[in-house]
mmCIF file of C-alpha atoms in Angstrom:
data_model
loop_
_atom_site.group_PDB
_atom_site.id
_atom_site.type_symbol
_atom_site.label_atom_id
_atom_site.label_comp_id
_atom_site.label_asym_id
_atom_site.label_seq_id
_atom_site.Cartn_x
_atom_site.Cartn_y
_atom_site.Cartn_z
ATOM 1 C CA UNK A 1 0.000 0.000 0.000
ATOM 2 C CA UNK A 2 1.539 2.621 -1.375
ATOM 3 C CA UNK A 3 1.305 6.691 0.842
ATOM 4 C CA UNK A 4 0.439 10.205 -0.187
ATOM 5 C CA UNK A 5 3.492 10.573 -1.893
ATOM 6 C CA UNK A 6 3.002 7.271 -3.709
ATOM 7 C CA UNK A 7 5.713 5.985 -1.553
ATOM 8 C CA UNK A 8 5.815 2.086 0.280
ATOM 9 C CA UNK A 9 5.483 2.733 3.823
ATOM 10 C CA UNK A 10 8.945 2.991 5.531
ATOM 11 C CA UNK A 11 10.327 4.450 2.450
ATOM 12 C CA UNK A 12 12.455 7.390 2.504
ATOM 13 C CA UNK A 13 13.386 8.504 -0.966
ATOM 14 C CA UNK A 14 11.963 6.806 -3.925
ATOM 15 C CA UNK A 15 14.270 4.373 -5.905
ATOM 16 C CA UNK A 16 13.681 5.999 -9.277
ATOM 17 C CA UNK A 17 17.633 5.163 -10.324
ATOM 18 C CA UNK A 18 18.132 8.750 -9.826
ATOM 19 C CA UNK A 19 21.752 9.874 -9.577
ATOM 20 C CA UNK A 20 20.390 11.964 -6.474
ATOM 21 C CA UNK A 21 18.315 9.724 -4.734
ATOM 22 C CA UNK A 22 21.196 6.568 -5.415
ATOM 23 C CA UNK A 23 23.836 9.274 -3.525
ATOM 24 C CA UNK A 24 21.241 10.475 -0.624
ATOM 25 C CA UNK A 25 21.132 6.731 0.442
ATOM 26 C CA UNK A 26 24.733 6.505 0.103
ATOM 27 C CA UNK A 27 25.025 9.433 3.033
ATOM 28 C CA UNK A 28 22.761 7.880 4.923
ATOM 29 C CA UNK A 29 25.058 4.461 4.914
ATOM 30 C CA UNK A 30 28.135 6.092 5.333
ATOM 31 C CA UNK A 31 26.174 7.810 8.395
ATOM 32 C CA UNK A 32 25.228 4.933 9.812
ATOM 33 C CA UNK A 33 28.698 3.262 9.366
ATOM 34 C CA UNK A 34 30.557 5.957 10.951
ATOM 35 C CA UNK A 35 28.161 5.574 13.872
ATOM 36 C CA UNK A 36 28.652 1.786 14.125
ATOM 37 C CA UNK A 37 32.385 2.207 13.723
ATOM 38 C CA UNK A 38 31.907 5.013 16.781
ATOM 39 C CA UNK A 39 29.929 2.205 18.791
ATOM 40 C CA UNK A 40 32.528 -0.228 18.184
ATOM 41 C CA UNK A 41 35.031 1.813 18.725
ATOM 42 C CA UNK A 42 33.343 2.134 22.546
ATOM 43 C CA UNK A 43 33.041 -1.273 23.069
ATOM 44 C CA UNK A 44 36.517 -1.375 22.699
ATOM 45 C CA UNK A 45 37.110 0.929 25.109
ATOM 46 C CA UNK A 46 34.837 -0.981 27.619
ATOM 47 C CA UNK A 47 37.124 -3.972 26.853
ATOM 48 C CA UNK A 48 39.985 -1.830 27.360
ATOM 49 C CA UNK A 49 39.167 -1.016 30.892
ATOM 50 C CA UNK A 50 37.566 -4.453 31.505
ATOM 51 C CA UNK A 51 41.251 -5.650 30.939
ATOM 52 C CA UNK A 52 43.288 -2.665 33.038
ATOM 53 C CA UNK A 53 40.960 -3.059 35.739
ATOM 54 C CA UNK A 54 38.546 -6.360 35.977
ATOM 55 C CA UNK A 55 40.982 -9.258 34.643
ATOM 56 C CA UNK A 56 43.754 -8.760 37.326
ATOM 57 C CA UNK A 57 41.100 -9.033 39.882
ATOM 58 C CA UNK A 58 39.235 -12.376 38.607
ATOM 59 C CA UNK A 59 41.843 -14.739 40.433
ATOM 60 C CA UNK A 60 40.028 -13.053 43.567
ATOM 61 C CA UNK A 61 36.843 -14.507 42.949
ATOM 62 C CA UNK A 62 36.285 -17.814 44.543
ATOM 63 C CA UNK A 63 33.792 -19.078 42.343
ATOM 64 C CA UNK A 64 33.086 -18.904 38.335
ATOM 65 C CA UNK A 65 29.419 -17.979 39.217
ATOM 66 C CA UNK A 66 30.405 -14.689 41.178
ATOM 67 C CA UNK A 67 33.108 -13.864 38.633
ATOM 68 C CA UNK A 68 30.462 -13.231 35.488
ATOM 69 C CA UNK A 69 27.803 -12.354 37.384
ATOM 70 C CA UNK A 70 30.901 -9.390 38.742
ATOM 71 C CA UNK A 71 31.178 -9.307 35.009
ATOM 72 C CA UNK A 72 27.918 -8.892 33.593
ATOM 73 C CA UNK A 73 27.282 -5.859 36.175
ATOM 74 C CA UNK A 74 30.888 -4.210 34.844
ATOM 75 C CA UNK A 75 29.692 -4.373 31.480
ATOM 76 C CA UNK A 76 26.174 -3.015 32.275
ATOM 77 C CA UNK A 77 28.148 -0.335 34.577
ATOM 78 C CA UNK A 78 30.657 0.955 31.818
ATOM 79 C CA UNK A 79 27.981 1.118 28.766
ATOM 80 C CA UNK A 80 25.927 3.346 30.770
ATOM 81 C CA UNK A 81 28.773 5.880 30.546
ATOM 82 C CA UNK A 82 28.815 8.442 27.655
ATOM 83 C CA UNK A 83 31.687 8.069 25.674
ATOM 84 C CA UNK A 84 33.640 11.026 27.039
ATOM 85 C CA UNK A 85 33.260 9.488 30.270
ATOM 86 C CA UNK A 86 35.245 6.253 28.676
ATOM 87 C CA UNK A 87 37.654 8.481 27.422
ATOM 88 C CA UNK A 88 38.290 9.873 30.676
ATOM 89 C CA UNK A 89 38.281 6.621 32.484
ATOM 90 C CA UNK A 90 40.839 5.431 30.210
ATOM 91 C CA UNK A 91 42.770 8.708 30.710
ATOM 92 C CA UNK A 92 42.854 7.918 34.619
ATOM 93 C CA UNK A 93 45.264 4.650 33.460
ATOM 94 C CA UNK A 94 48.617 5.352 33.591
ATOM 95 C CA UNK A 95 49.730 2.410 31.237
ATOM 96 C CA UNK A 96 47.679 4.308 28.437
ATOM 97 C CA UNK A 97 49.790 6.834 26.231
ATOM 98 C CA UNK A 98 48.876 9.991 26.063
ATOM 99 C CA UNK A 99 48.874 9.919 22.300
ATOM 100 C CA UNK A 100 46.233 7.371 22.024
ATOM 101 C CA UNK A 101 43.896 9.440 24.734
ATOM 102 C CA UNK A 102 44.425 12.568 22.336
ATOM 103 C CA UNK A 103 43.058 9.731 19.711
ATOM 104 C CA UNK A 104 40.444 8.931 21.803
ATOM 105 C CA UNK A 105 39.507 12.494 22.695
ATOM 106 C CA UNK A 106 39.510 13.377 18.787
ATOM 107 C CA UNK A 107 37.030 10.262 18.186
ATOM 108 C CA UNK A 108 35.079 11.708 21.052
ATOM 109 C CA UNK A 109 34.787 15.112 19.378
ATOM 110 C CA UNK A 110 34.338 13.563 15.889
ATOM 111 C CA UNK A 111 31.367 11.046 17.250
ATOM 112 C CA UNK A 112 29.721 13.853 19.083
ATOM 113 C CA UNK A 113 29.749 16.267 16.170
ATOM 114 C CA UNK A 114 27.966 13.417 13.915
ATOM 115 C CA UNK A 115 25.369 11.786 16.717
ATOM 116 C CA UNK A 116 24.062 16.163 17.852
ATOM 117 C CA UNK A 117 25.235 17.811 14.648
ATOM 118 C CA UNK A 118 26.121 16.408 11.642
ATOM 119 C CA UNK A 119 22.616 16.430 9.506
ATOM 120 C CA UNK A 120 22.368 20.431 10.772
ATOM 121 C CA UNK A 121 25.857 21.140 9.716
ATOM 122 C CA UNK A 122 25.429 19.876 6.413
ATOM 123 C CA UNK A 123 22.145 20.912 6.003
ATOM 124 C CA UNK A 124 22.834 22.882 2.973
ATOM 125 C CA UNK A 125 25.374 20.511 1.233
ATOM 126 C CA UNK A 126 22.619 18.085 1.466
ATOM 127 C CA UNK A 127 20.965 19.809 -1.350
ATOM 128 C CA UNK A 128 23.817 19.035 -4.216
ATOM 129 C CA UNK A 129 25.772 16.822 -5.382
ATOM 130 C CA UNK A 130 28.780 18.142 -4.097
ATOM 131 C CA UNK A 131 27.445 18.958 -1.163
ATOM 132 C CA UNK A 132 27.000 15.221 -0.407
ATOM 133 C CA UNK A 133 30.254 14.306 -2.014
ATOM 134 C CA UNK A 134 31.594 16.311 0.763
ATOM 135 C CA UNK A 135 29.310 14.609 3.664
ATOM 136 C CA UNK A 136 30.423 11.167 2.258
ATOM 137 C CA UNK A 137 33.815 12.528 2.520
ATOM 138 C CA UNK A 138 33.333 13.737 6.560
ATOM 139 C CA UNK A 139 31.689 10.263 7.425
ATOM 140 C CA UNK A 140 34.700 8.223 5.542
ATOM 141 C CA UNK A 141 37.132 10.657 7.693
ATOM 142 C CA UNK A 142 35.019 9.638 10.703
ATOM 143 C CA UNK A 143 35.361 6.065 10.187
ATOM 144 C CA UNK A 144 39.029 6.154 9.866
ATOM 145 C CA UNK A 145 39.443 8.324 12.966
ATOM 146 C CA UNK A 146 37.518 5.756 14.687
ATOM 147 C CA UNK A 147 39.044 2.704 12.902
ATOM 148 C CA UNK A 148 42.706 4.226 13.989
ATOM 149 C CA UNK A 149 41.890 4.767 17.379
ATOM 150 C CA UNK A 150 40.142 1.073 17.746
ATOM 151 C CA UNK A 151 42.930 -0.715 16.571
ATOM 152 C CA UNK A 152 45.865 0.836 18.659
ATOM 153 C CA UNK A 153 43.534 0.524 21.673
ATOM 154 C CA UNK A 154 42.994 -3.194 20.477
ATOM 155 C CA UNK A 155 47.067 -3.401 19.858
ATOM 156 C CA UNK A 156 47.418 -2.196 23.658
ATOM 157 C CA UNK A 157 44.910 -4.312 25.115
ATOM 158 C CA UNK A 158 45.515 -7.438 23.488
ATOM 159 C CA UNK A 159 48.548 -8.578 25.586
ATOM 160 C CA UNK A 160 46.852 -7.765 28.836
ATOM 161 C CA UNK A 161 44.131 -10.340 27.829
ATOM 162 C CA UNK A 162 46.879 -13.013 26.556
ATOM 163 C CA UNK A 163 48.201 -12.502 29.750
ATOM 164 C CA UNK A 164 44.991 -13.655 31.605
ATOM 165 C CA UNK A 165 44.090 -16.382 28.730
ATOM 166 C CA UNK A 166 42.009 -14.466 26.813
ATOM 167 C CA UNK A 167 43.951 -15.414 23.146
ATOM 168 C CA UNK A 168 43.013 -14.688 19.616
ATOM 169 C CA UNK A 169 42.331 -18.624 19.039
ATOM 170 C CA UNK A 170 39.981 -18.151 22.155
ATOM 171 C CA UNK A 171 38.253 -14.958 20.850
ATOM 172 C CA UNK A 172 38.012 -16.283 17.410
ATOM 173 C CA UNK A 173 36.825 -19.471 18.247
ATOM 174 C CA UNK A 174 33.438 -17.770 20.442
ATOM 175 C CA UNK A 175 32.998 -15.673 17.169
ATOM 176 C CA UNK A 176 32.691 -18.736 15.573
ATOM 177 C CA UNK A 177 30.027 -20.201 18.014
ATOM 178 C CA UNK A 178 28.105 -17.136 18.221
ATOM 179 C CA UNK A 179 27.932 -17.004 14.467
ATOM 180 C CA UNK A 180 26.913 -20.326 14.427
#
């Protein structure tokens, strides 16, 4: 059943093959990859401190039970925390560089100026081609800023976790299962 505007419900542009409408769906992707990449890229960092701060204490814990139910309540603890408040969590670890915290602040910035300002911004630009050439542009920028910053986080991280067991085989082989 087809709207007003002659439109499928749920539609947002119509998919005439127009150049224009082919490119405003294309913003719209890279949008909503830059904010995925921004969401992983905080998941990382809730890894990050699960591994500075959790993992040396799990030896403490006298029974599996107690240790992921400890878990579970970290996890639901930390991703109630903007990401700014990750950032300066991470910041309060003094086996963190200060480069990678001025990465981490920039991804802050960047993530904050696409989730409370990005579609005002570019309000204008939406309108041409160029225009959207040039949001495409800012969201690719965005997802390499938060790319960047994931994977040196990641690089720090990772032999914390080999330290307490936690191996690539191991982490691979639960992606595995949970693709399964």
């Amino acid at each position: 059943m087809e709207n007003h505007d002659g439109l499928l419900p749920g539609t947002i542009w119509p998919d005439d093959g127009d150049d224009d409408a082919i490119q405003i769906r294309e913003v719209y992707a890279r949008y909503g990859l830059a904010m995925y990449t921004a969401q992983t890229l905080e998941h990382g960092m809730v890894n990050a401190l699960m591994g500075f701060t959790m993992l040396p204490s799990a030896k403490d814990f006298a029974h599996r039970q107690s240790w992921e139910t400890s878990v579970d309540e970290y996890y639901e603890s930390e991703f109630s925390k903007t990401f700014g408040k990750l950032v300066r969590a991470l910041s309060d670890i003094k086996n963190i560089p200060n480069n990678l915290i001025e990465r981490l602040c920039e991804a802050n910035r960047v993530r904050n100026m696409l989730a409370h300002a990005f579609f005002r911004e570019y309000a204008d630009q939406f309108l041409s081609t160029h225009g959207r050439k040039e949001m495409i542009g800012c969201c690719e920028n965005a997802i390499a800023t938060f790319q960047n910053a994931d994977e040196a986080l990641d690089t720090l991280v990772k032999p914390i976790y080999e330290k307490y067991g936690i191996t690539e085989g191991m982490l691979e082989k639960e992606f595995k299962r949970l693709r399964s």
